[in-house]
Every structure is written in C-alpha cells, then in structure tokens.
Coordinates of C-alpha atoms in Angstrom, one line a residue:
M858 CA 0.0 0.0 0.0
P859 CA 2.3 2.9 -1.2
E860 CA 1.6 6.1 0.5
H861 CA 3.3 9.3 1.6
A862 CA 2.8 10.5 5.2
V863 CA 4.1 13.5 7.1
L864 CA 4.0 14.6 10.7
P865 CA 2.0 17.7 11.7
T866 CA 3.9 20.9 11.2
S867 CA 3.5 21.9 14.8
R868 CA 6.1 23.9 16.8
R869 CA 7.5 20.6 18.0
Q870 CA 8.0 19.6 14.3
R871 CA 9.6 22.9 13.5
R872 CA 12.0 22.5 16.4
T873 CA 12.9 19.0 15.1
R874 CA 13.7 20.4 11.6
A875 CA 15.7 23.2 13.1
F876 CA 17.6 20.7 15.1
L877 CA 18.3 18.7 11.9
A878 CA 19.7 21.7 10.2
F879 CA 21.9 22.6 13.2
A880 CA 23.1 19.0 13.4
A881 CA 24.0 19.0 9.7
A882 CA 25.9 22.3 10.1
L883 CA 28.0 20.8 12.9
S884 CA 28.6 17.6 10.8
I885 CA 27.1 15.5 13.6
G886 CA 26.8 11.9 12.4
S887 CA 24.5 9.5 14.1
I888 CA 22.6 11.1 17.0
N889 CA 20.4 9.8 19.8
C890 CA 21.6 6.2 19.5
L891 CA 19.7 4.0 21.9
P892 CA 21.1 0.9 23.5
A893 CA 19.1 -2.3 23.4
A894 CA 16.9 -2.4 26.5
A895 CA 13.5 -3.4 27.7
A896 CA 10.9 -0.9 26.4
D897 CA 9.0 1.3 28.9
V898 CA 5.3 1.2 28.5
T899 CA 3.5 4.5 28.0
V900 CA -0.3 4.6 28.0
V901 CA -2.1 6.6 25.3
N902 CA -5.6 7.6 26.3
P903 CA -8.3 9.1 24.1
G904 CA -7.3 12.6 25.2
D905 CA -3.7 12.0 24.1
L906 CA -4.8 11.8 20.4
G907 CA -5.6 15.1 19.0
P908 CA -4.4 18.7 18.3
S909 CA -2.6 19.0 21.6
G910 CA -0.8 15.6 21.1
P911 CA 1.4 13.8 22.0
W912 CA -0.2 11.8 19.2
F913 CA -1.7 13.7 16.2
R914 CA -4.4 12.7 13.7
L915 CA -4.3 13.5 10.0
Q916 CA -6.4 16.6 10.3
D917 CA -4.4 18.0 13.1
D918 CA -1.8 19.1 10.6
P919 CA -2.9 22.1 8.5
G920 CA -0.7 20.8 5.8
N921 CA -3.2 17.9 5.3
A922 CA -6.1 20.2 4.6
G923 CA -8.3 18.9 1.9
I924 CA -7.4 15.2 2.5
P925 CA -10.5 13.3 3.6
N926 CA -9.9 11.6 6.9
G927 CA -11.5 8.4 8.2
T928 CA -11.8 7.1 11.7
Q929 CA -8.9 8.0 14.0
E930 CA -9.6 7.3 17.7
V931 CA -8.6 5.3 20.8
A932 CA -11.5 2.8 21.0
P933 CA -12.8 0.2 23.5
F934 CA -11.9 -2.7 21.1
A935 CA -9.5 -4.8 23.3
D936 CA -6.0 -5.6 22.1
A937 CA -4.6 -9.1 22.7
Q938 CA -1.9 -8.0 25.2
W939 CA -3.5 -5.6 27.8
L940 CA -7.2 -6.0 26.7
D941 CA -7.9 -2.4 27.6
G942 CA -8.6 -0.7 24.2
S943 CA -6.7 0.0 21.0
L944 CA -6.1 2.6 18.3
H945 CA -8.9 2.4 15.7
L946 CA -8.0 3.4 12.2
G947 CA -10.7 3.0 9.5
I948 CA -11.3 4.4 6.0
G949 CA -14.0 4.5 3.4
G950 CA -13.5 5.3 -0.3
G951 CA -10.8 7.9 -0.8
E952 CA -10.1 8.5 2.9
T953 CA -6.9 8.3 4.9
S954 CA -6.4 7.7 8.6
Q955 CA -3.3 8.0 10.8
A956 CA -1.9 8.6 14.3
A957 CA 1.6 10.2 14.3
H958 CA 4.0 10.7 17.2
P959 CA 7.1 12.9 16.6
F960 CA 10.4 12.1 18.3
P961 CA 12.1 14.9 20.3
A962 CA 15.1 14.4 18.0
P963 CA 15.8 12.3 15.0
V964 CA 16.8 8.6 15.7
T965 CA 19.0 6.6 13.3
L966 CA 17.6 3.4 11.8
T967 CA 20.5 1.6 13.3
S968 CA 19.4 2.7 16.8
L969 CA 15.8 1.8 16.1
L970 CA 16.9 -1.7 15.1
A971 CA 19.1 -2.1 18.1
S972 CA 16.3 -1.0 20.6
G973 CA 13.6 -3.2 18.9
I974 CA 10.6 -2.4 16.7
S975 CA 7.2 -4.1 17.0
Y976 CA 3.5 -3.6 16.9
S977 CA 0.2 -5.5 16.7
A978 CA -2.6 -5.0 14.1
Y979 CA -6.1 -6.4 13.6
Q980 CA -8.2 -6.3 10.4
D981 CA -11.9 -6.4 11.0
S982 CA -13.4 -8.2 8.0
A983 CA -16.9 -6.9 8.7
G984 CA -15.8 -3.3 7.7
S985 CA -13.2 -4.2 5.1
T986 CA -13.5 -4.9 1.4
A987 CA -9.7 -4.8 0.8
G988 CA -8.0 -8.2 1.3
N989 CA -4.5 -8.9 2.7
T990 CA -4.2 -5.3 3.9
S991 CA -3.9 -3.8 7.4
A992 CA -2.5 -0.8 9.2
N993 CA 1.1 0.1 8.2
L994 CA 3.9 1.1 10.5
Q995 CA 5.8 4.1 9.1
F996 CA 9.0 6.1 9.8
P997 CA 8.9 9.7 8.3
M998 CA 12.6 10.4 8.0
I999 CA 15.6 12.1 6.5
C1000 CA 17.8 10.0 4.4
G1001 CA 20.7 11.5 2.5
G1002 CA 19.3 14.9 3.3
T1003 CA 16.0 14.0 1.5
F1004 CA 12.6 13.6 3.3
T1005 CA 10.9 10.2 2.7
T1006 CA 8.6 7.8 4.5
L1007 CA 9.5 4.2 5.1
S1008 CA 6.5 1.9 5.4
F1009 CA 6.2 -1.6 6.8
E1010 CA 3.3 -3.4 5.1
P1011 CA 1.8 -6.4 7.0
G1012 CA 0.5 -7.9 3.8
R1013 CA 4.0 -8.3 2.4
N1014 CA 5.7 -9.6 5.6
T1015 CA 5.5 -12.3 8.2
D1016 CA 4.1 -12.0 11.7
T1017 CA 5.7 -13.4 14.9
A1018 CA 3.7 -16.6 14.5
G1019 CA 5.3 -17.3 11.1
R1020 CA 2.2 -16.4 9.1
T1021 CA 2.7 -14.4 5.8
G1022 CA 0.2 -11.8 5.0
V1023 CA -2.9 -10.6 6.9
V1024 CA -5.2 -13.0 8.7
P1025 CA -8.7 -11.3 9.1
D1026 CA -10.3 -11.0 12.5
T1027 CA -7.1 -11.9 14.4
W1028 CA -4.6 -9.9 16.3
Q1029 CA -1.2 -10.3 14.6
A1030 CA 2.1 -9.3 16.2
Y1031 CA 4.9 -8.0 14.0
A1032 CA 8.6 -7.5 15.0
P1033 CA 10.3 -6.0 12.0
D1034 CA 14.1 -6.6 12.0
G1035 CA 16.9 -6.0 9.6
T1036 CA 15.6 -8.5 7.1
S1037 CA 12.0 -7.1 7.0
S1038 CA 10.9 -5.5 3.8
W1039 CA 10.1 -1.7 3.8
R1040 CA 9.0 0.6 1.1
T1041 CA 10.2 4.2 0.5
S1042 CA 7.8 6.8 -0.7
R1043 CA 10.5 8.8 -2.5
A1044 CA 13.8 8.1 -4.2
V1045 CA 16.6 8.2 -1.6
A1046 CA 20.2 6.9 -1.3
G1047 CA 19.9 5.0 -4.5
F1048 CA 16.5 3.4 -3.8
P1049 CA 13.7 4.3 -6.3
A1050 CA 10.4 5.8 -5.2
Q1051 CA 8.1 3.0 -4.2
G1052 CA 11.1 0.8 -4.1
D1053 CA 11.4 -2.0 -1.5
A1054 CA 14.5 -3.0 0.5
T1055 CA 15.3 -4.4 3.9
L1056 CA 15.5 -2.1 6.9
A1057 CA 19.1 -3.0 7.3
A1058 CA 19.8 -1.8 3.8
F1059 CA 18.1 1.5 4.4
A1060 CA 20.0 1.8 7.7
A1061 CA 23.3 1.3 6.0
A1062 CA 22.5 3.9 3.3
C1063 CA 20.9 6.7 5.5
T1064 CA 24.0 7.7 7.4
D1065 CA 24.5 11.3 6.4
P1066 CA 24.7 13.9 9.2
G1067 CA 21.2 14.5 10.4
D1068 CA 19.8 11.3 8.9
G1069 CA 17.2 9.5 11.0
A1070 CA 13.6 8.9 11.8
L1071 CA 11.6 12.0 12.8
G1072 CA 8.8 10.0 14.5
V1073 CA 6.5 7.0 14.1
I1074 CA 3.1 6.7 12.4
A1075 CA 0.3 4.1 12.3
R1076 CA -1.5 4.7 9.1
V1077 CA -4.2 3.4 6.7
G1078 CA -3.8 5.1 3.3
R1079 CA -5.7 5.1 0.1
L1080 CA -6.3 1.7 -1.4
G1081 CA -6.3 2.6 -5.0
S1082 CA -10.1 2.4 -5.2
D1083 CA -12.8 5.0 -4.5
T1084 CA -15.1 2.4 -3.0
A1085 CA -12.6 0.2 -1.0
T1086 CA -12.9 0.1 2.7
L1087 CA -10.6 -1.0 5.5
D1088 CA -11.3 -1.2 9.3
T1089 CA -8.3 -1.9 11.5
Y1090 CA -7.0 -1.7 15.1
V1091 CA -3.4 -1.1 16.2
D1092 CA -1.7 -1.4 19.6
G1093 CA 1.7 -2.0 21.3
I1094 CA 3.8 0.2 19.0
T1095 CA 7.3 -0.3 20.3
V1096 CA 10.0 2.0 19.0
A1097 CA 13.0 3.9 20.4
G1098 CA 12.8 2.1 23.7
T1099 CA 9.1 2.9 24.4
T1100 CA 6.0 0.8 24.0
Y1101 CA 2.8 2.7 23.4
N1102 CA -0.4 1.1 24.8
F1103 CA -3.5 2.7 23.4
A1104 CA -6.2 2.3 26.1
V1105 CA -9.5 3.7 27.2
E1106 CA -9.6 5.1 30.7
G1107 CA -12.4 3.2 32.3
R1108 CA -12.1 -0.2 33.9
A1109 CA -14.7 -2.7 35.1
T1110 CA -15.3 -3.5 38.7
A1111 CA -16.0 -6.8 40.4
A1112 CA -18.2 -7.8 43.4
V1113 CA -18.2 -11.2 45.1
K1114 CA -21.1 -12.3 47.4
V1115 CA -21.2 -15.4 49.5
A1116 CA -23.1 -16.7 52.6
D1117 CA -21.7 -16.0 56.0
R1118 CA -20.9 -19.7 56.7
V1119 CA -21.0 -23.2 55.3
T1120 CA -21.3 -26.4 57.3
A1121 CA -18.9 -29.2 56.6
G1122 CA -21.2 -32.1 55.6
G1123 CA -24.2 -29.7 55.3
P1124 CA -26.1 -28.3 52.3
P1125 CA -24.4 -26.0 49.7
V1126 CA -24.6 -22.3 50.0
N1127 CA -25.1 -19.7 47.3
G1128 CA -22.6 -17.2 45.9
S1129 CA -22.1 -14.9 42.9
V1130 CA -19.6 -12.7 41.1
T1131 CA -20.8 -9.6 39.2
Y1132 CA -18.7 -7.4 36.8
T1133 CA -19.9 -3.9 36.0
N1134 CA -18.3 -2.0 33.1
P1135 CA -18.4 1.8 32.9
A1136 CA -19.3 3.7 29.8
D1137 CA -15.7 4.5 29.1
G1138 CA -14.5 0.9 29.8
P1139 CA -13.0 -1.6 27.2
A1140 CA -15.0 -4.1 25.3
Y1141 CA -13.7 -7.2 27.2
P1142 CA -13.8 -10.1 24.8
D1143 CA -14.7 -13.7 25.7
T1144 CA -14.8 -13.1 29.4
G1145 CA -14.4 -15.6 32.2
T1146 CA -13.6 -15.8 35.9
A1147 CA -10.6 -17.2 37.7
L1148 CA -11.9 -18.2 41.1
T1149 CA -9.4 -18.8 44.0
L1150 CA -10.3 -20.3 47.4
K1151 CA -8.1 -20.0 50.4
G1152 CA -9.2 -22.0 53.4
P1153 CA -7.9 -23.5 56.6
A1154 CA -4.7 -25.5 56.4
G1155 CA -5.2 -28.9 54.9
L1156 CA -8.3 -28.1 52.9
R1157 CA -8.2 -30.3 49.8
A1158 CA -9.9 -30.0 46.4
D1159 CA -11.9 -33.2 46.9
Q1160 CA -13.4 -31.7 50.0
V1161 CA -15.0 -28.7 48.2
T1162 CA -17.8 -28.9 45.6
L1163 CA -18.1 -25.8 43.4
T1164 CA -21.0 -25.8 40.9
V1165 CA -22.4 -23.4 38.2
A1166 CA -25.8 -24.1 36.7
G1167 CA -25.6 -27.7 38.1
R1168 CA -22.2 -28.4 36.6
R1169 CA -19.3 -29.1 38.9
I1170 CA -16.3 -26.9 38.3
P1171 CA -12.9 -28.7 38.7
L1172 CA -10.6 -27.3 41.4
T1173 CA -6.9 -27.8 41.5
A1174 CA -4.2 -27.1 44.1
G1175 CA -2.7 -23.7 43.6
P1176 CA 0.2 -21.8 45.3
G1177 CA 0.1 -21.1 49.0
G1178 CA -2.5 -23.8 49.8
T1179 CA -5.1 -22.3 47.5
L1180 CA -7.7 -24.0 45.3
V1181 CA -8.3 -22.6 41.9
G1182 CA -11.0 -23.1 39.3
A1183 CA -12.3 -21.4 36.1
L1184 CA -16.0 -20.4 35.9
P1185 CA -17.7 -20.8 32.5
K1186 CA -16.8 -18.3 29.8
S1187 CA -19.3 -15.6 28.7
T1188 CA -19.6 -13.2 25.8
V1189 CA -18.1 -9.7 25.4
L1190 CA -18.5 -7.4 28.4
N1191 CA -19.2 -4.1 26.6
P1192 CA -19.0 -0.6 28.0
S1193 CA -22.0 0.1 30.3
G1194 CA -22.6 -3.6 30.5
T1195 CA -22.9 -6.1 33.5
S1196 CA -22.3 -9.8 33.8
T1197 CA -23.2 -12.1 36.7
T1198 CA -22.3 -15.7 37.4
A1199 CA -24.1 -17.6 40.2
F1200 CA -22.4 -20.5 41.9
T1201 CA -22.9 -22.9 44.9
L1202 CA -20.3 -24.0 47.4
A1203 CA -20.4 -27.1 49.6
V1204 CA -17.8 -28.6 51.9
A1205 CA -17.5 -32.3 52.8
D1206 CA -17.9 -33.7 56.3
G1207 CA -14.6 -33.9 58.1
A1208 CA -13.0 -31.0 56.3
P1209 CA -11.0 -28.6 58.4
T1210 CA -12.9 -25.7 59.9
G1211 CA -12.1 -22.0 59.9
P1212 CA -12.2 -18.9 57.6
L1213 CA -12.5 -19.4 53.8
S1214 CA -11.9 -16.6 51.3
V1215 CA -13.4 -16.6 47.8
S1216 CA -11.7 -14.3 45.3
A1217 CA -12.6 -13.7 41.7
E1218 CA -10.8 -12.1 38.8
L1219 CA -12.1 -11.2 35.4
T1220 CA -10.3 -12.9 32.5
A1221 CA -10.6 -12.3 28.8
E1222 CA -9.2 -13.6 25.5
A1223 CA -8.9 -11.7 22.3
N1224 CA -8.7 -13.6 19.0
G1225 CA -5.0 -14.1 18.4
G1226 CA -4.1 -13.9 22.1
S1227 CA -4.2 -16.1 25.1
R1228 CA -6.6 -16.0 28.1
K1229 CA -5.3 -13.8 30.8
P1230 CA -6.5 -11.8 33.9
V1231 CA -7.2 -8.2 33.3
G1232 CA -6.7 -6.8 36.9
V1233 CA -10.5 -6.6 37.7
E1234 CA -11.0 -8.6 41.0
N1235 CA -12.8 -8.7 44.3
A1236 CA -13.0 -11.1 47.3
A1237 CA -15.4 -12.1 50.1
S1238 CA -15.1 -14.5 53.0
L1239 CA -17.2 -17.0 54.9
R1240 CA -16.5 -19.6 57.6
I1241 CA -16.4 -23.4 57.5
E1242 CA -18.2 -24.8 60.6
A1243 CA -18.4 -28.3 61.9
L1244 CA -21.6 -30.3 61.6
P1245 CA -23.4 -30.1 65.0
S1246 CA -23.2 -33.2 67.2
P1247 CA -26.4 -35.3 67.4
S1248 CA -28.6 -35.1 70.5
P1249 CA -28.1 -37.9 73.2
S1250 CA -30.1 -41.2 72.7
P1251 CA -33.1 -41.6 75.1
S1252 CA -32.7 -44.1 78.1
T1253 CA -33.7 -47.8 77.6
T1254 CA -35.2 -48.0 81.1
P1255 CA -39.0 -47.9 80.7
P1256 CA -40.5 -44.9 82.6
T1257 CA -42.6 -45.5 85.7
P1258 CA -46.1 -45.0 84.7
T1259 CA -48.1 -42.3 86.5
P1260 CA -51.3 -43.9 87.7
T1261 CA -54.5 -42.6 86.5
K1262 CA -57.4 -41.8 88.8
S1263 CA -59.0 -45.2 88.2
E1264 CA -55.6 -46.9 88.9
S1265 CA -54.8 -45.1 92.1
P1266 CA -54.5 -47.4 95.2
A1267 CA -57.2 -47.5 97.8
P1268 CA -56.5 -45.2 100.7
T1269 CA -55.3 -47.0 103.9
A1270 CA -57.4 -46.5 107.0
P1271 CA -55.5 -44.6 109.6
A1272 CA -54.2 -46.8 112.5
P1273 CA -56.2 -46.4 115.8
A1274 CA -54.6 -44.4 118.5
P1275 CA -53.1 -46.6 121.3
P1276 CA -55.3 -47.1 124.4
A1277 CA -55.0 -44.7 127.2
P1278 CA -53.0 -46.2 130.2
S1279 CA -55.0 -48.2 132.8
P1280 CA -55.2 -46.8 136.3
T1281 CA -53.7 -50.1 137.6
G1282 CA -51.0 -50.8 135.0
P1283 CA -49.4 -49.9 131.8
A1284 CA -51.3 -49.8 128.7
L1285 CA -50.8 -52.7 126.2
A1286 CA -48.4 -52.1 123.4
D1287 CA -49.8 -51.4 120.0
T1288 CA -49.2 -54.6 118.0
G1289 CA -50.7 -53.2 114.8
A1290 CA -53.4 -56.0 114.9
G1291 CA -56.9 -55.4 113.7
A1292 CA -59.7 -54.6 116.1
H1293 CA -61.0 -58.2 116.3
K1294 CA -57.6 -59.6 117.2
R1295 CA -57.1 -56.9 119.8
W1296 CA -60.3 -57.9 121.6
L1297 CA -59.3 -61.6 121.5
G1298 CA -56.0 -60.6 123.1
I1299 CA -57.7 -58.6 125.8
G1300 CA -60.1 -61.5 126.6
A1301 CA -57.2 -63.9 127.0
V1302 CA -55.4 -61.6 129.3
S1303 CA -58.6 -61.2 131.4
L1304 CA -59.0 -65.0 131.7
V1305 CA -55.4 -65.4 132.8
A1306 CA -55.9 -62.7 135.5
L1307 CA -59.2 -64.3 136.7
G1308 CA -57.6 -67.8 137.0
S1309 CA -54.7 -66.4 139.1
A1310 CA -57.2 -64.7 141.5
I1311 CA -59.1 -67.9 142.0
F1312 CA -55.9 -69.9 142.6
F1313 CA -54.7 -67.5 145.3
L1314 CA -58.1 -67.4 147.0
A1315 CA -58.3 -71.3 147.2
R1316 CA -54.8 -71.5 148.8
R1317 CA -55.8 -69.0 151.5
R1318 CA -58.9 -71.1 152.5
A1319 CA -56.8 -74.3 152.7
N1320 CA -54.5 -72.8 155.2

C-alpha cells in the first residue's frame, strides 16, 4: 500500500527540523543512538490523540487540509496484550487515517533496530472490502538529506507466528528486524520511489549527518479504489525504547457475594460474582472468571464442591495452599454492561474448619491472544463450621407410669390411737393387729388374770 505520510507541522516539528539543520551544520553523524533495553510502557488515552498531542491525527496538521480523513480514535476494542482498548483506524472510499508521534530528536535506523521495533494489528473483515491489507507502521525520516517515508506493510511480511500476510479478525504481532521489507515513498540513497529494501539496507544507506527517523506513524492510506474500505486496530507500538499502549480510561469492577458460613457435611450455600463495566471501559472479549479459594490449612480440592448451573467446576491445588478453578466463559462485556455468574459451594464432612476466602478475577481472551486476567478482581469470605453433634439417645429403662385416677391405690385406713394407760397398770403395746384380734387378746389376758385370782383365794382357805 504505497503512501506518503508526514508529521503535523507543529512547533514541535519545526523545532525538530531546526535541530536537523543545526546537526548537519556541525557535521554530527548518528545522534540519539539508543542501547538495546526493555521498552518502557506509555499509555495513550483518548485525550492524548488530537491537536494537543502527543499523538496527532491526520487533520491536526494544517498541511493535510483537503485530504478526507476516516476514523482515528482510541477505541474500546480490546487488544490481545492488555485487553484495555486500542487505536482504531478505518477508512471509506478515498479516505486516509493516521496517528503520528514525533520524536524529540531524529533517531537513526541503526538505533531503532538495536532497541527493537514491534506492533500489533487487527483487520476487521466486517468493515473491510480490501484483502491482505492492514495498518502500516511508518517512519517519516531524512535519508541522504531528503525527506521520505519508510512503510512496513503487513500484507507483504511475516508475523511473529510465522504467518505471511494478513489474517482477518485476528490480532497479529509483528517484529520488523533488519531482514524485513520496507518501502520508501521517495527516491533516496539509490532506492527508487516506491522501491522495496530491507530495513538493514536503508540503515546502511541513510548515514549522512542529520539522517534518522523523525517519528513513528500508524496509518491506513488510500487503497487505489474510491469504494474500497478498511477497518483496522493497532496497539503495542514499540519504537525507540518505548511501547505505546492505546487504552480507554475506564475499567470494570467486580463484586463477590457469598453466605456467612457453610457447614462441613451440610447443604451447599449460594454465591455470585458480578462485573460492572463503565461507559468508558473496554469491550472485554470472551470473558471468564478465575476463582481462588483460600481456606484452613489442609483443605483439599476433593473436600470442596463448586458448581455453576448444576455443573461441577474442577478445582486444582494452587500456590500457597489455594484451590483454583475457572468459571464458565461468557460473551463480550461491553461498555456500560454487566455480567453475573451464580455458583454454589459445599464442603464435605470432616474438612478442616475456619475462615474461607473466595476471590474472583475477570479474565478475557482476544482472538489471536491467550486467556489472561485483566486486573479486575474482588473477594469475600465465609466460615467453614463443623456439623453439630447429634442429641443424646433416650434411656432404655422404661419410665414409671403415672397412675391414673382409676388406677390409684385405695386409701389405707388410719391406725387407731393406742389405748390410754390403765389406772392399775401400763397400757398394752400397739401390735398393729386389727380390732378383732385386739379384743381376742384382751379377753385372753382377762382369763389369765381371773384364773390367778381364784388360785390365790383357794390357797388361803386351805391354810
């Protein structure tokens, strides 16, 4: 896709050109060479793309007046690395779109190669009629004292997965090196206009004082047809030691709810995790939940039953004595959207008791990337309690029946009072005999006394 692109002629750009002229006058060779190092990540929010920079759209340069511009924005469409938004570049017939970032000073191609160059691009087939075409990465630069634009075209190169050309509806990562093919918009250093060469060849040729890249551009240019369309997304532009992450500002929030306690060996308890996405949040694709349980020491995966919609969720041992599981995946969580997953939790009899934390983190997966957490998480806690001991078994000794009124024993007649003492002798002892037996006893005593009196009287007469 041959095209000619320039950076906005802002005060920053004029300072850059003045610096180039000054450097040439002093015969300075390669300037601002950067050592190979891990790139720092700089977030580019929607407000960072516009007239005030640090990233500029096509129409932000008065020199581009009259060139129809397409879509140029930081959008919610999630990239495959951070899943927090991306740079959206789209065109209709005859339009052009770009996002340009000027360097504070020109950087040699040799330095750019040494520090590493990469970016990711996505072609949305639903809005594209052009095939094998995606967003280009460009370096507007000075080579041999002449201004030109070098363009890396995905359709003519290989991505980091070894695929040649553009795969629609898939995030593709590119890491241009010295062997990658680039196209120059103008004839420079022996290369013809619209000619192709490796970046190493351009680096070796563009070594005059002041030569170097003035900035970096992501661009979708004219497609050679007044009716052709192209809808693309770009992210992770890495150049001159910095990685630019295009991201919307909002982030979803999570809320975990569980019961206060669960009984080991008892019924399951209910829980849920809810994600709420603000209006300025990303469009999280293919969402899911990573659930982590942290319970008392010794709690095993086979002692916990986690279910969603009646289906048991496998748990595996994680670091630090945790148990981890993945709740079922859902669809895209769009801006201003919510998503709730209900679950139940049961603990087996004999499991250790104590506090149990339940934490959930939102995961997502963009086409062309791997599933990963996105930093949206929340936790709640409950307590595992032992099953209460059963009540004591009743005694086997039959209870003494309480007599009813009809079964009550007949009342015992009160014993008669002992007889009063006789004037001539002691009273008889109470034997406890009945009245009839007592009279028989009294009669016998009276007969004995009468016989004794007759015996003594007869003896007296005989004498």
